[in-house]
Amino acid sequence: MSFMKKYLLVTIVLLASLINVSAQGPVNIGLKPIVIEAESGVLGSNFNILTSAGITYITTTVDYSGQSYPESDNSVATYQVTFETPGSYHLFVRVRVGSGSYSDDSFFGAKGFGEKELSNADEWVMINGIASAGFNGKNDVVLEAGAVGSNEWKWINISNNYFVNITDPFVVTDQLTQTFQIGTREDGLDFDKIAFGKTNLFYTVEVLDKVLDGLTEMPIDSSLYQGPPIAQGTPKFLGNVKDRGDDNFSNIWNQLTPGNEGKWASVGGNKDTLKWNWGGLDNLYDYAKSNGMLFKNHTLIWGGQQPSWINDFGPTDQLQYIETWMRQVGQRYPEMDMIDVVNEAIATHNPPDGKNDRANYKEALGGDGASGYDWIVTSFQLARKYMPEHTKLILNDYGIINDNNSTTIYLQIINLLIEKGLIDGIGVQCHRFEIQNTGLSTLKNNLDRLAETGLPIYISEMDLGDNDDDAPYDDDLQLKKYKEIFPIFWEHPSVHGITLWGSLEGKMWQKTCHVINSDNSWRPALTWMAQYIKDTHVEISVPRDNTPLEVKSVYHEAECADAGENWVVYSDSEASNGNYLTAKGALESKSIAPEGSENLIVVPFVTDTNYLYKIYGRVNCPSTNNDSFWLIVDGKVKKASGLKTKGWEWKLLGSFDLSKGEHTLSIGYCENGALLDKICISNSLFPPTEMGEVAVNKCDTTGIKSSVVILSNNSLVQNYPNPFSNNTTIEFKTSTEQLVSLKVYDVLGNLVATLVNGTLQAGEHKINWNATSNNQLKVRSGTYIYQLVNAEQVFSGKMILINQ
């Protein structure tokens, strides 16, 4: 082909191209992000320009504690940004957080374009909390917060996430060249690039790195599970916290709980309520509602992760802030389904009591008060006032069903809230370190105890994995634990839903507990769980209504009841009516309830409605060897055990679902030495206090035996000397040759020393104790209980050891 022909052909092609462009308009204008090298701006003297691994970046060695605006002009970087087209833009930064993590992860951003007045807080915003934010995977869409940690280069969408106190995008009109500024705050934060991208486009890490065209639609990863949610079609939900950057969340789960975004510290970083940052919580709420998911907010009141400034105020001002916080939550999220009103309320957990760096506003809510839990009651009263009417109010705590004692304390709080009509559900945290190594029978029994309240139970914050966070991932172990534990929860009718505490690898608090790998594949535990839920038919219980309970209780004096001849009455000034009743010495029936009128206490009673009634007893059970009875109501037999006390206390003996009408309660002995003072039959879920009300069968018991001086022809007198330091003598008398035991317990009922355990002749006996245990170890100073058990009765006394 000749040169002229070639020239004409190229000209024709170019003209055709120009004609096509003219017909369609400009191509790809404004699709690319505007990317600026961080070192290209006008930098204050506090900035250093460094190069490492081929990357040139800026950083600062000046650490600044201010939170409103940069320290000085020396800490400000100014850039001239030229845009291709007008529009609304998001701000992106490519940064690296240093080894200080949350001490190296904040800077100041200008609010909008233009040079800002340095000391004007209205023109700057502190951007904080980016140590666990951002993306660095090639195909990751930089849209939400992300979850890349420290010491890694990552892109972060600053405009679209909760760590910014403003959510307005940057708007460019006809002036296409704009001034933009940032300011340093914490040293250790490195900046590589700053970018602006259209708010209607999607930008992956690769797009930002290579300055490619933004995407007009959210890219779909074909490797992702496409739904439906695992628990769809069941009466229960299977939910999760939404890991940052998890765009597939609604395809797997049908309930959402915020992780940190719903905590007061995340929202209320400033005492100026107008500057509270709702962005992160708004995003999660909007996501849940737009995808038809249940939204359970977490949490209103908690000792941990609360705004630090609240501790600087007195109780009156604190209460005003608390009410403002609750009111705004209620108003902002009108379709909120549930909320954890109080989190980790048990005294040894995380109440707002000011201890261990916790928030200190417990007294502002009423402190312990007469009930011991007035501050919790006030919190729920305020929540009932300010939350939407349909929102379920939940109490949430950890270390519950794996611990019998914690379950008992938890029930005390729950019962108080039930009687006041303030609680709609029970939250039970189930992290792997709580439940993974607990006996399955313990989990089941305590779950049943909570279910007796009639409230729905929500398993919260559940995760299972390796026992050691530093261990390699063990799919078999995780699968085994899910197969053992998950069905206990899922198949229990009182459990209305389960919320896992994260799902994605590398983005979880308990890092070995993820159920979805970084390549989006499912670990065997999640695959099994999905199939198990599909194959398992479950039902849920009908929750009790939350109207305040009309408490009806009837009291009976045990010593005035119809007691058989194998029971004995003794006096005690601390007992109701001055007396109590116990089985004769050496009588035990641990494996089966005793029969025959001589072995039983019989109490007839009447109920006025069908209900689950509680049998409470005022008991004195000094040790685990003397802390149980048998209960028989209308032929139904239950064992009341684990009643060990410190002196006289009200204990729940058992619960019976009874119809309206006449009934009979029979109490039989189980272990000797368990003392019974008074009985209460009640519809109340909260035990009586003090002596309780006057008994319907109060009687005259003059002339009864004394438990202090002489009992039949056997006696136990006060040890001497008392208090003592090294040795003391315990003196008692036996009327006949008989089997006798004399043991020493600590105040918690633990056996310390066995002094006598065998047959003794009739007569007086003196036993010396040298303050050593059965292991021949010197015991510590304190109060100890000595207990004599013989053929007729159990006697006890107190002594005080003072080591010198």
PDB file of N, CA and C in Angstrom, residues 61-105:
ATOM      1  N   THR A  61       6.363  13.225  63.473  1.00  0.00           N
ATOM      2  CA  THR A  61       6.907  12.712  64.740  1.00  0.00           C
ATOM      3  C   THR A  61       6.333  13.471  65.927  1.00  0.00           C
ATOM      4  N   VAL A  62       5.350  14.322  65.665  1.00  0.00           N
ATOM      5  CA  VAL A  62       4.758  15.147  66.730  1.00  0.00           C
ATOM      6  C   VAL A  62       3.433  14.532  67.162  1.00  0.00           C
ATOM      7  N   ASP A  63       3.319  14.215  68.434  1.00  0.00           N
ATOM      8  CA  ASP A  63       2.087  13.634  68.974  1.00  0.00           C
ATOM      9  C   ASP A  63       1.286  14.744  69.649  1.00  0.00           C
ATOM     10  N   TYR A  64       0.004  14.818  69.352  1.00  0.00           N
ATOM     11  CA  TYR A  64      -0.839  15.928  69.817  1.00  0.00           C
ATOM     12  C   TYR A  64      -2.112  15.360  70.426  1.00  0.00           C
ATOM     13  N   SER A  65      -2.524  15.865  71.591  1.00  0.00           N
ATOM     14  CA  SER A  65      -3.680  15.310  72.299  1.00  0.00           C
ATOM     15  C   SER A  65      -4.979  16.059  72.033  1.00  0.00           C
ATOM     16  N   GLY A  66      -4.904  17.204  71.354  1.00  0.00           N
ATOM     17  CA  GLY A  66      -6.119  17.963  71.084  1.00  0.00           C
ATOM     18  C   GLY A  66      -7.099  17.197  70.226  1.00  0.00           C
ATOM     19  N   GLN A  67      -8.386  17.531  70.346  1.00  0.00           N
ATOM     20  CA  GLN A  67      -9.416  16.792  69.626  1.00  0.00           C
ATOM     21  C   GLN A  67     -10.278  17.667  68.728  1.00  0.00           C
ATOM     22  N   SER A  68      -9.997  18.942  68.657  1.00  0.00           N
ATOM     23  CA  SER A  68     -10.888  19.859  67.926  1.00  0.00           C
ATOM     24  C   SER A  68     -10.299  20.359  66.614  1.00  0.00           C
ATOM     25  N   TYR A  69      -8.989  20.594  66.564  1.00  0.00           N
ATOM     26  CA  TYR A  69      -8.340  21.127  65.362  1.00  0.00           C
ATOM     27  C   TYR A  69      -6.841  20.896  65.487  1.00  0.00           C
ATOM     28  N   PRO A  70      -6.106  21.035  64.378  1.00  0.00           N
ATOM     29  CA  PRO A  70      -4.658  20.768  64.411  1.00  0.00           C
ATOM     30  C   PRO A  70      -3.930  21.676  65.395  1.00  0.00           C
ATOM     31  N   GLU A  71      -2.756  21.218  65.803  1.00  0.00           N
ATOM     32  CA  GLU A  71      -1.985  21.938  66.832  1.00  0.00           C
ATOM     33  C   GLU A  71      -1.515  23.295  66.332  1.00  0.00           C
ATOM     34  N   SER A  72      -1.037  23.344  65.071  1.00  0.00           N
ATOM     35  CA  SER A  72      -0.513  24.594  64.518  1.00  0.00           C
ATOM     36  C   SER A  72      -0.414  24.463  63.009  1.00  0.00           C
ATOM     37  N   ASP A  73      -0.004  25.569  62.339  1.00  0.00           N
ATOM     38  CA  ASP A  73       0.192  25.528  60.888  1.00  0.00           C
ATOM     39  C   ASP A  73       1.237  24.483  60.512  1.00  0.00           C
ATOM     40  N   ASN A  74       2.151  24.206  61.423  1.00  0.00           N
ATOM     41  CA  ASN A  74       3.209  23.241  61.127  1.00  0.00           C
ATOM     42  C   ASN A  74       2.671  21.831  60.939  1.00  0.00           C
ATOM     43  N   SER A  75       1.428  21.596  61.397  1.00  0.00           N
ATOM     44  CA  SER A  75       0.833  20.261  61.310  1.00  0.00           C
ATOM     45  C   SER A  75      -0.194  20.138  60.196  1.00  0.00           C
ATOM     46  N   VAL A  76      -0.256  21.114  59.286  1.00  0.00           N
ATOM     47  CA  VAL A  76      -1.271  21.136  58.232  1.00  0.00           C
ATOM     48  C   VAL A  76      -0.621  20.916  56.866  1.00  0.00           C
ATOM     49  N   ALA A  77      -1.268  20.056  56.064  1.00  0.00           N
ATOM     50  CA  ALA A  77      -0.867  19.844  54.666  1.00  0.00           C
ATOM     51  C   ALA A  77      -1.979  20.371  53.765  1.00  0.00           C
ATOM     52  N   THR A  78      -1.610  21.163  52.728  1.00  0.00           N
ATOM     53  CA  THR A  78      -2.592  21.808  51.851  1.00  0.00           C
ATOM     54  C   THR A  78      -2.396  21.326  50.412  1.00  0.00           C
ATOM     55  N   TYR A  79      -3.513  20.980  49.765  1.00  0.00           N
ATOM     56  CA  TYR A  79      -3.459  20.422  48.414  1.00  0.00           C
ATOM     57  C   TYR A  79      -4.384  21.205  47.480  1.00  0.00           C
ATOM     58  N   GLN A  80      -3.960  21.334  46.214  1.00  0.00           N
ATOM     59  CA  GLN A  80      -4.819  21.864  45.167  1.00  0.00           C
ATOM     60  C   GLN A  80      -5.334  20.674  44.351  1.00  0.00           C
ATOM     61  N   VAL A  81      -6.668  20.520  44.325  1.00  0.00           N
ATOM     62  CA  VAL A  81      -7.272  19.358  43.688  1.00  0.00           C
ATOM     63  C   VAL A  81      -8.090  19.834  42.492  1.00  0.00           C
ATOM     64  N   THR A  82      -7.781  19.305  41.317  1.00  0.00           N
ATOM     65  CA  THR A  82      -8.507  19.680  40.108  1.00  0.00           C
ATOM     66  C   THR A  82      -9.394  18.514  39.668  1.00  0.00           C
ATOM     67  N   PHE A  83     -10.678  18.775  39.601  1.00  0.00           N
ATOM     68  CA  PHE A  83     -11.660  17.755  39.231  1.00  0.00           C
ATOM     69  C   PHE A  83     -11.993  17.855  37.751  1.00  0.00           C
ATOM     70  N   GLU A  84     -12.393  16.729  37.173  1.00  0.00           N
ATOM     71  CA  GLU A  84     -12.787  16.729  35.759  1.00  0.00           C
ATOM     72  C   GLU A  84     -14.201  17.233  35.561  1.00  0.00           C
ATOM     73  N   THR A  85     -15.093  16.901  36.513  1.00  0.00           N
ATOM     74  CA  THR A  85     -16.494  17.292  36.373  1.00  0.00           C
ATOM     75  C   THR A  85     -17.045  17.675  37.739  1.00  0.00           C
ATOM     76  N   PRO A  86     -18.085  18.509  37.758  1.00  0.00           N
ATOM     77  CA  PRO A  86     -18.752  18.789  39.035  1.00  0.00           C
ATOM     78  C   PRO A  86     -19.403  17.519  39.580  1.00  0.00           C
ATOM     79  N   GLY A  87     -19.799  17.564  40.857  1.00  0.00           N
ATOM     80  CA  GLY A  87     -20.498  16.416  41.428  1.00  0.00           C
ATOM     81  C   GLY A  87     -20.269  16.272  42.912  1.00  0.00           C
ATOM     82  N   SER A  88     -20.768  15.184  43.428  1.00  0.00           N
ATOM     83  CA  SER A  88     -20.655  14.861  44.854  1.00  0.00           C
ATOM     84  C   SER A  88     -19.595  13.773  45.010  1.00  0.00           C
ATOM     85  N   TYR A  89     -18.625  13.997  45.914  1.00  0.00           N
ATOM     86  CA  TYR A  89     -17.456  13.128  46.017  1.00  0.00           C
ATOM     87  C   TYR A  89     -17.254  12.609  47.440  1.00  0.00           C
ATOM     88  N   HIS A  90     -16.732  11.375  47.519  1.00  0.00           N
ATOM     89  CA  HIS A  90     -16.251  10.813  48.772  1.00  0.00           C
ATOM     90  C   HIS A  90     -14.747  11.026  48.873  1.00  0.00           C
ATOM     91  N   LEU A  91     -14.271  11.161  50.125  1.00  0.00           N
ATOM     92  CA  LEU A  91     -12.839  11.291  50.395  1.00  0.00           C
ATOM     93  C   LEU A  91     -12.269   9.923  50.761  1.00  0.00           C
ATOM     94  N   PHE A  92     -11.176   9.533  50.095  1.00  0.00           N
ATOM     95  CA  PHE A  92     -10.459   8.301  50.405  1.00  0.00           C
ATOM     96  C   PHE A  92      -9.031   8.646  50.814  1.00  0.00           C
ATOM     97  N   VAL A  93      -8.429   7.846  51.670  1.00  0.00           N
ATOM     98  CA  VAL A  93      -7.013   8.001  51.988  1.00  0.00           C
ATOM     99  C   VAL A  93      -6.357   6.626  51.978  1.00  0.00           C
ATOM    100  N   ARG A  94      -5.122   6.594  51.538  1.00  0.00           N
ATOM    101  CA  ARG A  94      -4.311   5.373  51.651  1.00  0.00           C
ATOM    102  C   ARG A  94      -3.302   5.622  52.763  1.00  0.00           C
ATOM    103  N   VAL A  95      -3.442   4.883  53.849  1.00  0.00           N
ATOM    104  CA  VAL A  95      -2.662   5.148  55.054  1.00  0.00           C
ATOM    105  C   VAL A  95      -2.100   3.840  55.610  1.00  0.00           C
ATOM    106  N   ARG A  96      -1.176   4.005  56.555  1.00  0.00           N
ATOM    107  CA  ARG A  96      -0.653   2.874  57.317  1.00  0.00           C
ATOM    108  C   ARG A  96      -0.601   3.286  58.787  1.00  0.00           C
ATOM    109  N   VAL A  97      -1.317   2.526  59.631  1.00  0.00           N
ATOM    110  CA  VAL A  97      -1.329   2.786  61.068  1.00  0.00           C
ATOM    111  C   VAL A  97      -0.136   2.072  61.695  1.00  0.00           C
ATOM    112  N   GLY A  98       0.576   2.778  62.557  1.00  0.00           N
ATOM    113  CA  GLY A  98       1.791   2.241  63.147  1.00  0.00           C
ATOM    114  C   GLY A  98       1.550   1.196  64.215  1.00  0.00           C
ATOM    115  N   SER A  99       2.630   0.749  64.834  1.00  0.00           N
ATOM    116  CA  SER A  99       2.570  -0.330  65.826  1.00  0.00           C
ATOM    117  C   SER A  99       1.800   0.069  67.070  1.00  0.00           C
ATOM    118  N   GLY A 100       1.591   1.377  67.263  1.00  0.00           N
ATOM    119  CA  GLY A 100       0.816   1.828  68.414  1.00  0.00           C
ATOM    120  C   GLY A 100      -0.673   1.610  68.262  1.00  0.00           C
ATOM    121  N   SER A 101      -1.092   1.128  67.080  1.00  0.00           N
ATOM    122  CA  SER A 101      -2.493   0.804  66.809  1.00  0.00           C
ATOM    123  C   SER A 101      -3.397   1.996  67.108  1.00  0.00           C
ATOM    124  N   TYR A 102      -4.262   1.874  68.115  1.00  0.00           N
ATOM    125  CA  TYR A 102      -5.227   2.943  68.402  1.00  0.00           C
ATOM    126  C   TYR A 102      -4.572   4.204  68.968  1.00  0.00           C
ATOM    127  N   SER A 103      -3.270   4.164  69.206  1.00  0.00           N
ATOM    128  CA  SER A 103      -2.543   5.372  69.585  1.00  0.00           C
ATOM    129  C   SER A 103      -1.870   6.007  68.384  1.00  0.00           C
ATOM    130  N   ASP A 104      -2.032   5.393  67.209  1.00  0.00           N
ATOM    131  CA  ASP A 104      -1.405   5.894  65.987  1.00  0.00           C
ATOM    132  C   ASP A 104      -2.417   6.054  64.857  1.00  0.00           C
ATOM    133  N   ASP A 105      -3.680   6.300  65.172  1.00  0.00           N
ATOM    134  CA  ASP A 105      -4.681   6.149  64.109  1.00  0.00           C
ATOM    135  C   ASP A 105      -5.631   7.323  63.979  1.00  0.00           C
TER     136      ASP A 105
END
